[in-house]
Amino acid sequence: MTTPPEQPRPVAVLLVANRGEIARRVLRTCRALGIGTVAVHAPGEEAAAHVAEADTAVALPVPAGGGPVDAYLDPGAVVAAALAAGADAVHPGYGFLSENPALARAVTAAGLTWVGPGAGAIEGMGSKTRAKETARAAGVPVSAALDPGEVREEDLPVLVKASAGGGGRGMRVVREIADLSAAADPARAEAAAAFGDPAVFCEPYVERGRHIEVQILADSHGTVWAVGERDCSVQRRHQKVVEESPAPGLPEDLRRDLHESARALARAIGYVGAGTAEFLVPVRPAAPGEGGGGDGVFGTPVFLEMNTRLQVEHPVTECVTGLDLVEWQIRVAEGEPLPAGGPPPPAGHAVEARLYAEDPRRDWRPRTGVLTAFDVPAATARFAPPAGFGVRLDPGVEAGDTVGTDFDPLLAKVVAHGRDRRDALRRLAAALAGARVHGVATNRDLLVRTLRHPGFARADTRPGDLHTGFLSGERLAGLAVPLADPGTEELAALAAALAGAEAARSRGPLPAGIPAHWRNLPSQAHVRRYTTDDGREVAAAHRTVRGAPVPERPGTRVRSVAADRVVLEADGLVRAFTVRPAGDAVHVDTPHGSVALTPVDPLPAPEAAVDPGALPAPMPGTVTSVDVAVGEEVSAGQTLLRMEAMKMEHRITAPAAGTVRGIPVTAGLRVAAGTPLAVLDYEGKDSP
C-alpha cells in the first residue's frame, strides 16, 4: 500500500502535455471541473483545435535537427512550459512522454502534481520483458519473452515486439527462422523512431486469440478497481481498429480471473491512477460436443503488457459505467480515495471505431491533405458519454485542418452506446456511413463493413468467430471495398454534373429568354467525365428537354436540382445526393457511401516528361535509410529505401528486377509526395 499524501492538493491549473484528440478530451473535463488549462504545441500548430480550446498556450521548442514530434519529447521543456504558464499539474495524455518516467520525475521534482502513476510504476512496466517478470511473480500467467537470437524452430511462429511503447509499432510475425533477422532489424528501427528505444523481443504468436484488456483505477489509499474490460481483437497490422465493452461472449469465470489478475498486478507495483492490463486469450471454434460446434473454446489467458496511462479506447468504458476516467485521474492525483463499494457495473454496450486517414486502395498508406469537410451528424455528444444511448465523437481535427505526416493518422474516435451489443453496432455503423469526411482517404468504409459483418455481429453468441486475425487476407480485402458500388458512382457523377451546371447558372444571370441548361447543340448530350479515387473513369450524360435536364442513363430521372443537392429517381428508387466541390475534386455523399470525383479536363495542360524508371515518394515523409547503391542489381520486391511518415516505417521496393541507375536522396532528407527516390533500369524494358 502506498502512503497517502498528508494533505490533498487541489489542482487549479493543469497543463496537457499532448495534442490532438486526447488533449481536447482532457481539456473538456478540466472545463467541467473548473480547472484552468494550458496547452502546448509545436511550431506551426498555433491554430490547432486543442490550442484554441485552452486558456493558455505555450510553444515547445524543436531541438536542433529535430521535427515537430520531437518538440513533445523533452521533459524539461514540458516542465518549463508548465511553470511559465502558472500550471500546478501536468497530464500526459497517451503517447509521447506519457509512459516516460523522466517526465513524471521532472514534474514532481518541480513541485507540480503529476496526473498519473509514479515514476517507479511507469519504469517497472515500461519494459515489456521486465513487466512479464513482475507479473509472473504476482501469480499472473505470462507468455515467454525470447531474445531474437535465441529463437529456435520449435518456438515458431513468434511475434517480434518492441520492448518499449505500444500501438503496434515494431511488431512483425515470423514463421520461418530464415526471416527472423529481416523482421527484427526493421522492428528495431521502427521502435527506435517511435519510442527512442530499439530493444525488441519475441513471444509465441497465437494465431487465434482474443485481445482483452482490463481497465484499472487505483488510489493512493490502497483501493484498486477493475473497471470492466474491453475487447480489442479487431486489429490491422497489430493496431487496434474497433474496441468494445463489455467483451462479447466472455465466460464469467474467465472475466473474473482477468479482473483479479489485473488487480494483483496493480497491487504488486503499488499502482496509483488509471492504467490498463492487457491479456491475450487463445480461442478456437468448438468441436462437436464442446458447445454446439462453433461457440468457441477459450484457452488460458496470458499477460501481454501494462499501459501506465489512459488508453485510446477509454471512452467505451466511460459510456457503460458513467465514469469520467480523466476526472478520476485528477481526483486520485489530488489524494481523493475511490468510493467504497467498487466501480459501477456496466450498463448496456459500447463500441468504438478509430477513423484513420489512410488509403485502402494504396496499401493502406497514411494520406495527407486538407479536410474540406468533417462532420458526423449522428453524434450527440463530444468527448463525453451521450445522454441516454447515442453516439459520441472524440475528434482530433475539424473541417479546414491539414492532415500532415508528422503525427499519427488518427482523425477521430466514433463511439456508440446502445442498450445491447446489437443496438450499439447498428448505431455506430449508421453514424459512420452518414459521416461527411472529405479531402483525405479514410478507413471509414472498412469500419462500416466490419461492424455489419455477420461474423463480427455474432461474437457474443459465437465468440470463436472473433479473434486478432479477423481482419486479414481475403476478408480484409473484401471489407475494404468501398460502400459505393459502380452503380452508385454513376449516379454520383450525374449528381455532380447536374449540381455543377446549376452552380454555374446561379453564378450569373443568363441572357433574357435563355432557359437553364440551354446549349447551342440541342441534338448533343451534355457529357461530363470524372475519375474516381482508384483511377477509373466514369461519365455522366444528360440532355436538356424544355429547359429541364433528362439523364441519358436508362430508368433515371431528375426529381430536383440545386447547387449542393440533387434528388434522382433510378430504377424506381428515389435517392438524395449531397454535392460539395472542394479544390480540384467534387465530393458526393450518397445513401450508400461517399464518392470522391475528379473532373477530367477536356483540354489538359501538357505534363513534363517523367523518367519511366523513377520511383516517386508515395507520401511526404523522411528518408530513414538507403539500402542499395548505384549500379547494384536488385530483384523484384527488394527494399530500396525506407521512409518514416506518421510515426510508421514505409518500405520503397523495386517493382521488378533491374539495376539502380540513381539515388537522388539521402538518409535524413524530408521529401514531398512525388519526389523521385530512386531510378531503376529494368531488365530488357523501360518499366515494369
PDB file of C-alpha atoms in Angstrom, residues 191-421:
ATOM      1  CA  ALA A 191      10.808   1.090 -32.305  1.00  0.00           C
ATOM      2  CA  ALA A 192      13.743   3.499 -32.104  1.00  0.00           C
ATOM      3  CA  ALA A 193      11.894   6.066 -34.229  1.00  0.00           C
ATOM      4  CA  ALA A 194       8.646   5.760 -32.251  1.00  0.00           C
ATOM      5  CA  PHE A 195       9.935   5.318 -28.683  1.00  0.00           C
ATOM      6  CA  GLY A 196      13.639   6.158 -28.687  1.00  0.00           C
ATOM      7  CA  ASP A 197      14.428   2.555 -27.674  1.00  0.00           C
ATOM      8  CA  PRO A 198      15.438  -0.038 -30.310  1.00  0.00           C
ATOM      9  CA  ALA A 199      15.146  -3.052 -27.973  1.00  0.00           C
ATOM     10  CA  VAL A 200      12.910  -5.864 -29.253  1.00  0.00           C
ATOM     11  CA  PHE A 201      11.997  -9.340 -28.070  1.00  0.00           C
ATOM     12  CA  CYS A 202       9.969 -12.308 -29.331  1.00  0.00           C
ATOM     13  CA  GLU A 203       6.985 -14.087 -27.839  1.00  0.00           C
ATOM     14  CA  PRO A 204       4.927 -17.039 -29.100  1.00  0.00           C
ATOM     15  CA  TYR A 205       2.445 -15.915 -31.735  1.00  0.00           C
ATOM     16  CA  VAL A 206      -1.139 -17.016 -31.128  1.00  0.00           C
ATOM     17  CA  GLU A 207      -2.891 -17.495 -34.456  1.00  0.00           C
ATOM     18  CA  ARG A 208      -6.389 -17.144 -32.990  1.00  0.00           C
ATOM     19  CA  GLY A 209      -6.618 -15.049 -29.844  1.00  0.00           C
ATOM     20  CA  ARG A 210      -8.870 -12.502 -28.216  1.00  0.00           C
ATOM     21  CA  HIS A 211      -7.130  -9.309 -27.134  1.00  0.00           C
ATOM     22  CA  ILE A 212      -8.784  -8.439 -23.806  1.00  0.00           C
ATOM     23  CA  GLU A 213      -7.714  -5.562 -21.593  1.00  0.00           C
ATOM     24  CA  VAL A 214      -8.833  -4.643 -18.075  1.00  0.00           C
ATOM     25  CA  GLN A 215      -9.232  -1.015 -17.039  1.00  0.00           C
ATOM     26  CA  ILE A 216      -7.553  -0.325 -13.692  1.00  0.00           C
ATOM     27  CA  LEU A 217      -8.218   2.628 -11.401  1.00  0.00           C
ATOM     28  CA  ALA A 218      -6.290   2.786  -8.121  1.00  0.00           C
ATOM     29  CA  ASP A 219      -5.980   5.429  -5.421  1.00  0.00           C
ATOM     30  CA  SER A 220      -3.170   6.271  -3.009  1.00  0.00           C
ATOM     31  CA  HIS A 221      -5.074   4.661  -0.122  1.00  0.00           C
ATOM     32  CA  GLY A 222      -4.724   1.073  -1.327  1.00  0.00           C
ATOM     33  CA  THR A 223      -8.003   0.632  -3.212  1.00  0.00           C
ATOM     34  CA  VAL A 224      -7.722  -0.942  -6.657  1.00  0.00           C
ATOM     35  CA  TRP A 225     -10.672  -1.129  -9.027  1.00  0.00           C
ATOM     36  CA  ALA A 226     -11.009  -3.295 -12.106  1.00  0.00           C
ATOM     37  CA  VAL A 227     -13.392  -1.071 -14.086  1.00  0.00           C
ATOM     38  CA  GLY A 228     -14.601  -3.705 -16.506  1.00  0.00           C
ATOM     39  CA  GLU A 229     -12.809  -4.980 -19.583  1.00  0.00           C
ATOM     40  CA  ARG A 230     -12.575  -4.159 -23.278  1.00  0.00           C
ATOM     41  CA  ASP A 231     -12.206  -6.396 -26.315  1.00  0.00           C
ATOM     42  CA  CYS A 232      -9.690  -5.037 -28.809  1.00  0.00           C
ATOM     43  CA  SER A 233      -9.403  -8.061 -31.098  1.00  0.00           C
ATOM     44  CA  VAL A 234     -10.273  -6.281 -34.367  1.00  0.00           C
ATOM     45  CA  GLN A 235      -6.822  -5.144 -35.455  1.00  0.00           C
ATOM     46  CA  ARG A 236      -4.974  -4.443 -38.665  1.00  0.00           C
ATOM     47  CA  ARG A 237      -1.210  -4.816 -38.666  1.00  0.00           C
ATOM     48  CA  HIS A 238      -1.384  -5.233 -34.874  1.00  0.00           C
ATOM     49  CA  GLN A 239      -3.038  -1.840 -34.445  1.00  0.00           C
ATOM     50  CA  LYS A 240      -6.464  -1.652 -32.837  1.00  0.00           C
ATOM     51  CA  VAL A 241      -9.329  -0.636 -35.102  1.00  0.00           C
ATOM     52  CA  VAL A 242     -12.535  -1.477 -33.196  1.00  0.00           C
ATOM     53  CA  GLU A 243     -12.883  -1.789 -29.404  1.00  0.00           C
ATOM     54  CA  GLU A 244     -15.874  -2.608 -27.247  1.00  0.00           C
ATOM     55  CA  SER A 245     -17.038  -3.116 -23.685  1.00  0.00           C
ATOM     56  CA  PRO A 246     -18.016  -5.479 -22.164  1.00  0.00           C
ATOM     57  CA  ALA A 247     -16.027  -8.133 -24.060  1.00  0.00           C
ATOM     58  CA  PRO A 248     -18.608 -10.207 -26.003  1.00  0.00           C
ATOM     59  CA  GLY A 249     -19.085 -13.881 -25.285  1.00  0.00           C
ATOM     60  CA  LEU A 250     -16.567 -13.995 -22.429  1.00  0.00           C
ATOM     61  CA  PRO A 251     -17.402 -16.651 -19.787  1.00  0.00           C
ATOM     62  CA  GLU A 252     -17.995 -15.077 -16.391  1.00  0.00           C
ATOM     63  CA  ASP A 253     -15.319 -17.132 -14.638  1.00  0.00           C
ATOM     64  CA  LEU A 254     -12.754 -16.020 -17.233  1.00  0.00           C
ATOM     65  CA  ARG A 255     -13.894 -12.423 -16.855  1.00  0.00           C
ATOM     66  CA  ARG A 256     -13.406 -12.621 -13.061  1.00  0.00           C
ATOM     67  CA  ASP A 257      -9.944 -14.189 -13.461  1.00  0.00           C
ATOM     68  CA  LEU A 258      -8.827 -11.407 -15.797  1.00  0.00           C
ATOM     69  CA  HIS A 259     -10.082  -8.732 -13.424  1.00  0.00           C
ATOM     70  CA  GLU A 260      -8.326 -10.332 -10.457  1.00  0.00           C
ATOM     71  CA  SER A 261      -5.059 -10.744 -12.399  1.00  0.00           C
ATOM     72  CA  ALA A 262      -5.138  -7.051 -13.297  1.00  0.00           C
ATOM     73  CA  ARG A 263      -5.773  -6.038  -9.688  1.00  0.00           C
ATOM     74  CA  ALA A 264      -2.986  -8.328  -8.453  1.00  0.00           C
ATOM     75  CA  LEU A 265      -0.514  -6.787 -10.866  1.00  0.00           C
ATOM     76  CA  ALA A 266      -1.516  -3.251  -9.855  1.00  0.00           C
ATOM     77  CA  ARG A 267      -1.101  -4.076  -6.171  1.00  0.00           C
ATOM     78  CA  ALA A 268       2.295  -5.680  -6.821  1.00  0.00           C
ATOM     79  CA  ILE A 269       3.730  -2.409  -8.114  1.00  0.00           C
ATOM     80  CA  GLY A 270       1.833  -0.004  -5.843  1.00  0.00           C
ATOM     81  CA  TYR A 271      -0.054   1.423  -8.783  1.00  0.00           C
ATOM     82  CA  VAL A 272      -1.900   4.749  -8.425  1.00  0.00           C
ATOM     83  CA  GLY A 273      -4.106   6.232 -11.158  1.00  0.00           C
ATOM     84  CA  ALA A 274      -5.625   4.856 -14.337  1.00  0.00           C
ATOM     85  CA  GLY A 275      -3.938   2.067 -16.280  1.00  0.00           C
ATOM     86  CA  THR A 276      -4.674  -0.975 -18.391  1.00  0.00           C
ATOM     87  CA  ALA A 277      -3.542  -4.585 -18.121  1.00  0.00           C
ATOM     88  CA  GLU A 278      -3.636  -6.326 -21.490  1.00  0.00           C
ATOM     89  CA  PHE A 279      -4.108 -10.064 -21.995  1.00  0.00           C
ATOM     90  CA  LEU A 280      -4.231 -12.461 -24.926  1.00  0.00           C
ATOM     91  CA  VAL A 281      -6.787 -15.252 -24.593  1.00  0.00           C
ATOM     92  CA  PRO A 282      -6.471 -18.133 -27.102  1.00  0.00           C
ATOM     93  CA  VAL A 283      -9.801 -19.068 -28.674  1.00  0.00           C
ATOM     94  CA  ARG A 284     -10.809 -21.707 -31.178  1.00  0.00           C
ATOM     95  CA  PRO A 285     -14.109 -22.867 -32.651  1.00  0.00           C
ATOM     96  CA  ALA A 286     -15.714 -25.526 -30.502  1.00  0.00           C
ATOM     97  CA  ALA A 287     -15.621 -29.089 -31.764  1.00  0.00           C
ATOM     98  CA  PRO A 288     -18.858 -31.099 -31.920  1.00  0.00           C
ATOM     99  CA  GLY A 289     -19.961 -31.779 -28.374  1.00  0.00           C
ATOM    100  CA  GLU A 290     -17.949 -28.901 -26.882  1.00  0.00           C
ATOM    101  CA  GLY A 291     -20.594 -26.231 -27.215  1.00  0.00           C
ATOM    102  CA  GLY A 292     -22.693 -26.562 -30.305  1.00  0.00           C
ATOM    103  CA  GLY A 293     -19.952 -26.703 -32.952  1.00  0.00           C
ATOM    104  CA  GLY A 294     -18.975 -23.038 -33.126  1.00  0.00           C
ATOM    105  CA  ASP A 295     -19.465 -21.283 -29.804  1.00  0.00           C
ATOM    106  CA  GLY A 296     -15.732 -21.093 -29.171  1.00  0.00           C
ATOM    107  CA  VAL A 297     -13.397 -22.574 -26.573  1.00  0.00           C
ATOM    108  CA  PHE A 298     -11.154 -20.226 -24.616  1.00  0.00           C
ATOM    109  CA  GLY A 299      -7.661 -21.216 -23.527  1.00  0.00           C
ATOM    110  CA  THR A 300      -5.514 -19.939 -20.664  1.00  0.00           C
ATOM    111  CA  PRO A 301      -5.026 -16.158 -20.830  1.00  0.00           C
ATOM    112  CA  VAL A 302      -1.521 -14.724 -20.775  1.00  0.00           C
ATOM    113  CA  PHE A 303      -0.425 -11.238 -19.736  1.00  0.00           C
ATOM    114  CA  LEU A 304       0.934  -9.069 -22.556  1.00  0.00           C
ATOM    115  CA  GLU A 305       1.732  -5.674 -21.057  1.00  0.00           C
ATOM    116  CA  MET A 306       0.519  -2.912 -18.793  1.00  0.00           C
ATOM    117  CA  ASN A 307      -0.107   0.556 -20.172  1.00  0.00           C
ATOM    118  CA  THR A 308       0.596   3.058 -17.408  1.00  0.00           C
ATOM    119  CA  ARG A 309      -1.650   5.719 -18.878  1.00  0.00           C
ATOM    120  CA  LEU A 310      -5.102   6.378 -20.231  1.00  0.00           C
ATOM    121  CA  GLN A 311      -5.915   4.189 -23.245  1.00  0.00           C
ATOM    122  CA  VAL A 312      -7.117   5.476 -26.602  1.00  0.00           C
ATOM    123  CA  GLU A 313     -10.211   3.295 -26.213  1.00  0.00           C
ATOM    124  CA  HIS A 314     -11.192   4.505 -22.723  1.00  0.00           C
ATOM    125  CA  PRO A 315     -14.472   6.099 -23.996  1.00  0.00           C
ATOM    126  CA  VAL A 316     -16.233   2.724 -24.255  1.00  0.00           C
ATOM    127  CA  THR A 317     -15.610   2.139 -20.555  1.00  0.00           C
ATOM    128  CA  GLU A 318     -16.883   5.613 -19.743  1.00  0.00           C
ATOM    129  CA  CYS A 319     -20.057   5.023 -21.735  1.00  0.00           C
ATOM    130  CA  VAL A 320     -21.024   1.771 -19.998  1.00  0.00           C
ATOM    131  CA  THR A 321     -20.021   2.831 -16.461  1.00  0.00           C
ATOM    132  CA  GLY A 322     -20.866   6.546 -16.489  1.00  0.00           C
ATOM    133  CA  LEU A 323     -17.432   7.318 -15.030  1.00  0.00           C
ATOM    134  CA  ASP A 324     -15.268  10.182 -16.266  1.00  0.00           C
ATOM    135  CA  LEU A 325     -11.870   8.481 -16.142  1.00  0.00           C
ATOM    136  CA  VAL A 326      -9.977  11.729 -16.664  1.00  0.00           C
ATOM    137  CA  GLU A 327     -11.848  13.292 -13.754  1.00  0.00           C
ATOM    138  CA  TRP A 328     -10.895  10.335 -11.568  1.00  0.00           C
ATOM    139  CA  GLN A 329      -7.279  10.578 -12.680  1.00  0.00           C
ATOM    140  CA  ILE A 330      -7.272  14.146 -11.402  1.00  0.00           C
ATOM    141  CA  ARG A 331      -9.169  13.369  -8.198  1.00  0.00           C
ATOM    142  CA  VAL A 332      -6.817  10.478  -7.382  1.00  0.00           C
ATOM    143  CA  ALA A 333      -3.805  12.700  -8.072  1.00  0.00           C
ATOM    144  CA  GLU A 334      -5.276  15.216  -5.617  1.00  0.00           C
ATOM    145  CA  GLY A 335      -5.311  12.478  -2.955  1.00  0.00           C
ATOM    146  CA  GLU A 336      -9.015  11.612  -3.003  1.00  0.00           C
ATOM    147  CA  PRO A 337      -9.942   7.996  -2.227  1.00  0.00           C
ATOM    148  CA  LEU A 338     -12.107   5.922  -4.525  1.00  0.00           C
ATOM    149  CA  PRO A 339     -15.664   5.421  -3.247  1.00  0.00           C
ATOM    150  CA  ALA A 340     -16.425   2.381  -1.157  1.00  0.00           C
ATOM    151  CA  GLY A 341     -18.358  -0.383  -2.823  1.00  0.00           C
ATOM    152  CA  GLY A 342     -16.330  -0.739  -6.001  1.00  0.00           C
ATOM    153  CA  PRO A 343     -16.867   0.531  -9.536  1.00  0.00           C
ATOM    154  CA  PRO A 344     -20.321   0.790 -11.091  1.00  0.00           C
ATOM    155  CA  PRO A 345     -21.358  -2.294 -13.102  1.00  0.00           C
ATOM    156  CA  PRO A 346     -21.598  -1.910 -16.882  1.00  0.00           C
ATOM    157  CA  ALA A 347     -24.928  -0.782 -18.322  1.00  0.00           C
ATOM    158  CA  GLY A 348     -25.585  -1.500 -21.976  1.00  0.00           C
ATOM    159  CA  HIS A 349     -22.833  -1.967 -24.530  1.00  0.00           C
ATOM    160  CA  ALA A 350     -20.384   0.451 -26.176  1.00  0.00           C
ATOM    161  CA  VAL A 351     -18.328   0.113 -29.365  1.00  0.00           C
ATOM    162  CA  GLU A 352     -15.598   2.445 -30.622  1.00  0.00           C
ATOM    163  CA  ALA A 353     -14.169   2.733 -34.127  1.00  0.00           C
ATOM    164  CA  ARG A 354     -10.941   4.539 -34.959  1.00  0.00           C
ATOM    165  CA  LEU A 355     -11.226   6.697 -38.056  1.00  0.00           C
ATOM    166  CA  TYR A 356      -7.802   6.920 -39.730  1.00  0.00           C
ATOM    167  CA  ALA A 357      -6.510   8.959 -42.649  1.00  0.00           C
ATOM    168  CA  GLU A 358      -5.266   6.011 -44.687  1.00  0.00           C
ATOM    169  CA  ASP A 359      -5.949   4.737 -48.179  1.00  0.00           C
ATOM    170  CA  PRO A 360      -7.046   1.097 -48.572  1.00  0.00           C
ATOM    171  CA  ARG A 361      -6.577   1.380 -52.349  1.00  0.00           C
ATOM    172  CA  ARG A 362      -2.889   2.198 -51.900  1.00  0.00           C
ATOM    173  CA  ASP A 363      -1.726  -0.455 -49.451  1.00  0.00           C
ATOM    174  CA  TRP A 364      -3.268   1.453 -46.508  1.00  0.00           C
ATOM    175  CA  ARG A 365      -0.697   4.207 -46.705  1.00  0.00           C
ATOM    176  CA  PRO A 366      -1.395   7.240 -44.499  1.00  0.00           C
ATOM    177  CA  ARG A 367      -2.903  10.093 -46.503  1.00  0.00           C
ATOM    178  CA  THR A 368      -2.366  13.811 -46.184  1.00  0.00           C
ATOM    179  CA  GLY A 369      -4.293  16.850 -47.297  1.00  0.00           C
ATOM    180  CA  VAL A 370      -6.830  19.435 -46.225  1.00  0.00           C
ATOM    181  CA  LEU A 371     -10.036  18.224 -44.596  1.00  0.00           C
ATOM    182  CA  THR A 372     -12.511  20.221 -46.642  1.00  0.00           C
ATOM    183  CA  ALA A 373     -15.393  18.714 -44.637  1.00  0.00           C
ATOM    184  CA  PHE A 374     -15.550  16.828 -41.360  1.00  0.00           C
ATOM    185  CA  ASP A 375     -18.927  16.109 -39.801  1.00  0.00           C
ATOM    186  CA  VAL A 376     -20.638  13.168 -38.084  1.00  0.00           C
ATOM    187  CA  PRO A 377     -24.282  14.307 -37.976  1.00  0.00           C
ATOM    188  CA  ALA A 378     -25.383  11.359 -35.814  1.00  0.00           C
ATOM    189  CA  ALA A 379     -23.092  12.373 -32.933  1.00  0.00           C
ATOM    190  CA  THR A 380     -24.976  13.808 -29.968  1.00  0.00           C
ATOM    191  CA  ALA A 381     -22.011  14.299 -27.616  1.00  0.00           C
ATOM    192  CA  ARG A 382     -18.339  15.231 -27.829  1.00  0.00           C
ATOM    193  CA  PHE A 383     -15.659  13.869 -25.503  1.00  0.00           C
ATOM    194  CA  ALA A 384     -18.319  12.622 -23.094  1.00  0.00           C
ATOM    195  CA  PRO A 385     -20.927   9.848 -22.957  1.00  0.00           C
ATOM    196  CA  PRO A 386     -24.186  10.776 -24.701  1.00  0.00           C
ATOM    197  CA  ALA A 387     -27.266  11.353 -22.593  1.00  0.00           C
ATOM    198  CA  GLY A 388     -29.017   8.006 -22.588  1.00  0.00           C
ATOM    199  CA  PHE A 389     -27.987   5.912 -25.583  1.00  0.00           C
ATOM    200  CA  GLY A 390     -26.433   7.541 -28.633  1.00  0.00           C
ATOM    201  CA  VAL A 391     -23.203   8.414 -30.451  1.00  0.00           C
ATOM    202  CA  ARG A 392     -20.129  10.101 -29.030  1.00  0.00           C
ATOM    203  CA  LEU A 393     -17.453  11.809 -31.146  1.00  0.00           C
ATOM    204  CA  ASP A 394     -13.876  12.420 -29.961  1.00  0.00           C
ATOM    205  CA  PRO A 395     -12.249  14.284 -32.879  1.00  0.00           C
ATOM    206  CA  GLY A 396      -8.674  15.416 -33.150  1.00  0.00           C
ATOM    207  CA  VAL A 397      -9.430  17.531 -36.216  1.00  0.00           C
ATOM    208  CA  GLU A 398     -12.016  19.919 -37.603  1.00  0.00           C
ATOM    209  CA  ALA A 399     -13.030  20.927 -41.114  1.00  0.00           C
ATOM    210  CA  GLY A 400     -10.296  23.046 -42.674  1.00  0.00           C
ATOM    211  CA  ASP A 401      -7.444  21.357 -40.803  1.00  0.00           C
ATOM    212  CA  THR A 402      -4.460  19.982 -42.680  1.00  0.00           C
ATOM    213  CA  VAL A 403      -3.550  16.335 -42.094  1.00  0.00           C
ATOM    214  CA  GLY A 404       0.228  16.108 -42.272  1.00  0.00           C
ATOM    215  CA  THR A 405       2.832  13.391 -41.902  1.00  0.00           C
ATOM    216  CA  ASP A 406       4.400  14.281 -38.575  1.00  0.00           C
ATOM    217  CA  PHE A 407       1.787  12.749 -36.297  1.00  0.00           C
ATOM    218  CA  ASP A 408      -0.437   9.692 -36.006  1.00  0.00           C
ATOM    219  CA  PRO A 409      -3.080   9.471 -38.790  1.00  0.00           C
ATOM    220  CA  LEU A 410      -5.964   9.079 -36.283  1.00  0.00           C
ATOM    221  CA  LEU A 411      -8.648  11.626 -37.182  1.00  0.00           C
ATOM    222  CA  ALA A 412     -11.292  10.779 -34.607  1.00  0.00           C
ATOM    223  CA  LYS A 413     -12.879   8.116 -32.462  1.00  0.00           C
ATOM    224  CA  VAL A 414     -16.576   7.459 -33.009  1.00  0.00           C
ATOM    225  CA  VAL A 415     -18.342   5.629 -30.171  1.00  0.00           C
ATOM    226  CA  ALA A 416     -21.869   4.255 -29.907  1.00  0.00           C
ATOM    227  CA  HIS A 417     -23.559   3.355 -26.622  1.00  0.00           C
ATOM    228  CA  GLY A 418     -26.584   1.084 -27.000  1.00  0.00           C
ATOM    229  CA  ARG A 419     -28.996  -0.952 -24.926  1.00  0.00           C
ATOM    230  CA  ASP A 420     -27.146  -4.076 -26.019  1.00  0.00           C
ATOM    231  CA  ARG A 421     -24.414  -5.023 -28.469  1.00  0.00           C
TER     232      ARG A 421
END
